[in-house]
Every structure is written in structure tokens, then in C-alpha cells.
Tab-separated table of C-alpha atoms in Angstrom:
chain	number	residue	atom	x	y	z
A	1	UNK	CA	-26.733	-40.207	-14.764
A	2	UNK	CA	-24.620	-37.283	-16.318
A	3	UNK	CA	-26.547	-33.822	-17.064
A	4	UNK	CA	-27.648	-34.969	-21.146
A	5	UNK	CA	-28.421	-37.851	-19.498
A	6	UNK	CA	-30.290	-36.877	-17.369
A	7	UNK	CA	-31.972	-33.796	-19.426
A	8	UNK	CA	-32.532	-36.132	-22.425
A	9	UNK	CA	-34.507	-38.967	-20.197
A	10	UNK	CA	-36.361	-35.572	-18.563
A	11	UNK	CA	-37.221	-34.732	-22.385
A	12	UNK	CA	-39.159	-38.086	-22.901
A	13	UNK	CA	-40.677	-38.208	-19.637
A	14	UNK	CA	-42.181	-35.222	-20.111
A	15	UNK	CA	-42.965	-35.507	-23.986
A	16	UNK	CA	-44.529	-38.933	-22.727
A	17	UNK	CA	-46.802	-36.900	-19.928
A	18	UNK	CA	-47.692	-34.133	-22.898
A	19	UNK	CA	-48.601	-36.982	-25.339
A	20	UNK	CA	-50.842	-39.530	-22.811
A	21	UNK	CA	-52.751	-35.838	-20.389
A	22	UNK	CA	-52.260	-32.972	-22.654
A	23	UNK	CA	-53.158	-33.617	-26.166
A	24	UNK	CA	-56.381	-34.950	-24.708
A	25	UNK	CA	-57.681	-31.273	-23.097
A	26	UNK	CA	-55.736	-28.959	-25.767
A	27	UNK	CA	-59.178	-27.974	-26.798
A	28	UNK	CA	-60.614	-27.886	-24.340
A	29	UNK	CA	-57.730	-25.267	-22.868
A	30	UNK	CA	-58.402	-22.948	-26.460
A	31	UNK	CA	-61.791	-22.982	-26.750
A	32	UNK	CA	-63.414	-23.138	-22.774
A	33	UNK	CA	-59.820	-21.938	-21.171
A	34	UNK	CA	-60.266	-24.910	-19.029
A	35	UNK	CA	-57.341	-24.882	-16.469
A	36	UNK	CA	-55.314	-28.354	-16.358
A	37	UNK	CA	-54.395	-28.272	-12.957
A	38	UNK	CA	-53.564	-32.672	-13.096
A	39	UNK	CA	-51.868	-32.210	-15.972
A	40	UNK	CA	-49.503	-29.164	-13.844
A	41	UNK	CA	-49.386	-30.913	-10.742
A	42	UNK	CA	-48.441	-34.500	-12.846
A	43	UNK	CA	-45.472	-33.010	-15.291
A	44	UNK	CA	-44.170	-31.935	-11.640
A	45	UNK	CA	-44.288	-34.903	-9.953
A	46	UNK	CA	-41.237	-35.379	-13.231
A	47	UNK	CA	-39.451	-32.738	-12.920
A	48	UNK	CA	-40.557	-30.594	-15.042
A	49	UNK	CA	-40.154	-27.262	-12.799
A	50	UNK	CA	-37.315	-27.718	-11.204
A	51	UNK	CA	-34.947	-29.248	-13.938
A	52	UNK	CA	-33.338	-25.603	-12.585
A	53	UNK	CA	-33.674	-26.180	-9.046
A	54	UNK	CA	-30.203	-27.361	-6.619
A	55	UNK	CA	-31.059	-31.174	-5.255
A	56	UNK	CA	-31.674	-29.177	-1.568
A	57	UNK	CA	-34.605	-27.676	-2.230
A	58	UNK	CA	-36.228	-31.525	-3.994
A	59	UNK	CA	-34.945	-29.877	-7.998
A	60	UNK	CA	-32.236	-32.052	-10.700
A	61	UNK	CA	-30.241	-29.522	-11.301
A	62	UNK	CA	-30.196	-30.404	-14.696
A	63	UNK	CA	-29.338	-26.386	-15.615
A	64	UNK	CA	-31.668	-23.760	-17.738
A	65	UNK	CA	-31.318	-25.025	-20.656
A	66	UNK	CA	-33.006	-28.265	-19.881
A	67	UNK	CA	-35.587	-26.115	-17.819
A	68	UNK	CA	-36.423	-24.032	-21.257
A	69	UNK	CA	-36.511	-27.750	-23.157
A	70	UNK	CA	-39.288	-28.399	-20.334
A	71	UNK	CA	-41.089	-25.269	-21.712
A	72	UNK	CA	-40.267	-25.396	-25.308
A	73	UNK	CA	-41.999	-30.254	-24.873
A	74	UNK	CA	-45.345	-29.052	-23.451
A	75	UNK	CA	-45.262	-25.664	-26.049
A	76	UNK	CA	-45.599	-28.189	-29.675
A	77	UNK	CA	-48.875	-29.124	-27.694
A	78	UNK	CA	-49.994	-26.390	-26.013
A	79	UNK	CA	-49.293	-22.461	-25.827
A	80	UNK	CA	-51.260	-22.098	-23.087
A	81	UNK	CA	-50.246	-24.242	-21.106
A	82	UNK	CA	-46.444	-23.979	-21.593
A	83	UNK	CA	-47.005	-20.317	-20.197
A	84	UNK	CA	-49.200	-22.212	-17.127
A	85	UNK	CA	-45.818	-23.956	-17.639
A	86	UNK	CA	-43.721	-20.847	-17.581
A	87	UNK	CA	-45.214	-18.577	-14.674
A	88	UNK	CA	-44.453	-22.191	-12.845
A	89	UNK	CA	-40.659	-22.138	-13.474
A	90	UNK	CA	-40.224	-18.339	-12.835
A	91	UNK	CA	-42.136	-18.711	-10.276
A	92	UNK	CA	-39.257	-21.288	-8.557
A	93	UNK	CA	-37.081	-19.220	-9.711
A	94	UNK	CA	-37.769	-16.167	-7.962
A	95	UNK	CA	-38.119	-18.092	-4.385
A	96	UNK	CA	-35.440	-20.310	-5.277
A	97	UNK	CA	-33.699	-16.445	-6.102
A	98	UNK	CA	-35.157	-14.161	-3.407
A	99	UNK	CA	-33.267	-12.181	0.100
A	100	UNK	CA	-36.079	-14.233	2.004
A	101	UNK	CA	-34.878	-17.198	3.047
A	102	UNK	CA	-37.487	-18.470	5.190
A	103	UNK	CA	-40.500	-17.977	2.387
A	104	UNK	CA	-37.656	-19.720	-0.532
A	105	UNK	CA	-37.714	-22.270	2.769
A	106	UNK	CA	-41.252	-22.501	2.847
A	107	UNK	CA	-42.061	-22.581	-1.150
A	108	UNK	CA	-39.648	-23.461	-2.940
A	109	UNK	CA	-39.525	-27.575	-2.866
A	110	UNK	CA	-43.747	-27.145	-2.916
A	111	UNK	CA	-43.789	-25.109	-5.741
A	112	UNK	CA	-40.374	-27.605	-8.081
A	113	UNK	CA	-42.450	-30.173	-6.699
A	114	UNK	CA	-45.782	-29.281	-8.500
A	115	UNK	CA	-47.333	-29.504	-4.937
A	116	UNK	CA	-47.885	-25.665	-4.810
A	117	UNK	CA	-49.256	-24.229	-8.660
A	118	UNK	CA	-48.468	-21.037	-8.495
A	119	UNK	CA	-47.320	-18.135	-11.571
A	120	UNK	CA	-45.659	-14.185	-11.226
A	121	UNK	CA	-47.505	-11.092	-10.696
A	122	UNK	CA	-47.518	-10.667	-14.603
A	123	UNK	CA	-49.394	-13.591	-15.205
A	124	UNK	CA	-52.448	-12.692	-13.182
A	125	UNK	CA	-52.625	-9.112	-14.872
A	126	UNK	CA	-52.538	-10.693	-18.147
A	127	UNK	CA	-55.308	-13.150	-17.041
A	128	UNK	CA	-57.230	-10.177	-16.413
A	129	UNK	CA	-56.929	-7.801	-18.976
A	130	UNK	CA	-57.937	-11.460	-21.111
A	131	UNK	CA	-61.231	-12.008	-19.340
């Protein structure tokens, strides 16, 4: 499969998941602070956090443009959820580029697949400041 075909298929699948699983939750997310955990796990299973991750860690290596397109696809429906996707993706990138191979080997595959939901240190600070 070419990178363009893989990219297109990923975004088609993400759009379908966004429409079926995230769209009905957007009001609760925005108005009640609902955390879309199930959506995030499903997005991970589709490859929504691993487009820029090498296959040896469970990724597709479609590239950063494909990963950014996933965030954009989610953002078209829900900005708060897109931020969560960005946080998960950032954590995946941090793990990929860490100088600590033990941490990379222990966590990267699980974070990239969405089995473990994670974020960045900054996201926790922002959430704390937002109450």
C-alpha cells in the first residue's frame, strides 16, 4: 500500500469513528467535561496515535502529515478531544525519541495503540489550572 493510500484509508476510518462515536458525545465533553475514554481507545486501535511510529513499535510510519491529519479530523468535531489526541500523540513521540530504551520498550507500543492513555506533563498543568 502506498503512503497516500494508507493515509487516505486512515483518515476515512478516523472520520467514520468520529461521526459514530465522538459526535454524540461532543456536548457532554464541552459542557460537562466528559472524558471520551472509549473513543480514544478505539482511535488507538485504528492507528490514530501511531501514524508517525515505526512498525516495530506497532505503528504504520505513514508520517507526521498523516498524524496531523488525524488530529485535524478529530478537531473538526471537538477541539477538546483533538487536544487529547495531540497529547497522546506527543507522548508517543516522546517515547519514540527517548534516550531511555527500557522506557521506550516498556510503554511505546501500548501508548501508540491506545491501550494506555497518556499525555504530556504540560497537559496535566493545563487541566489543573482549568480546574
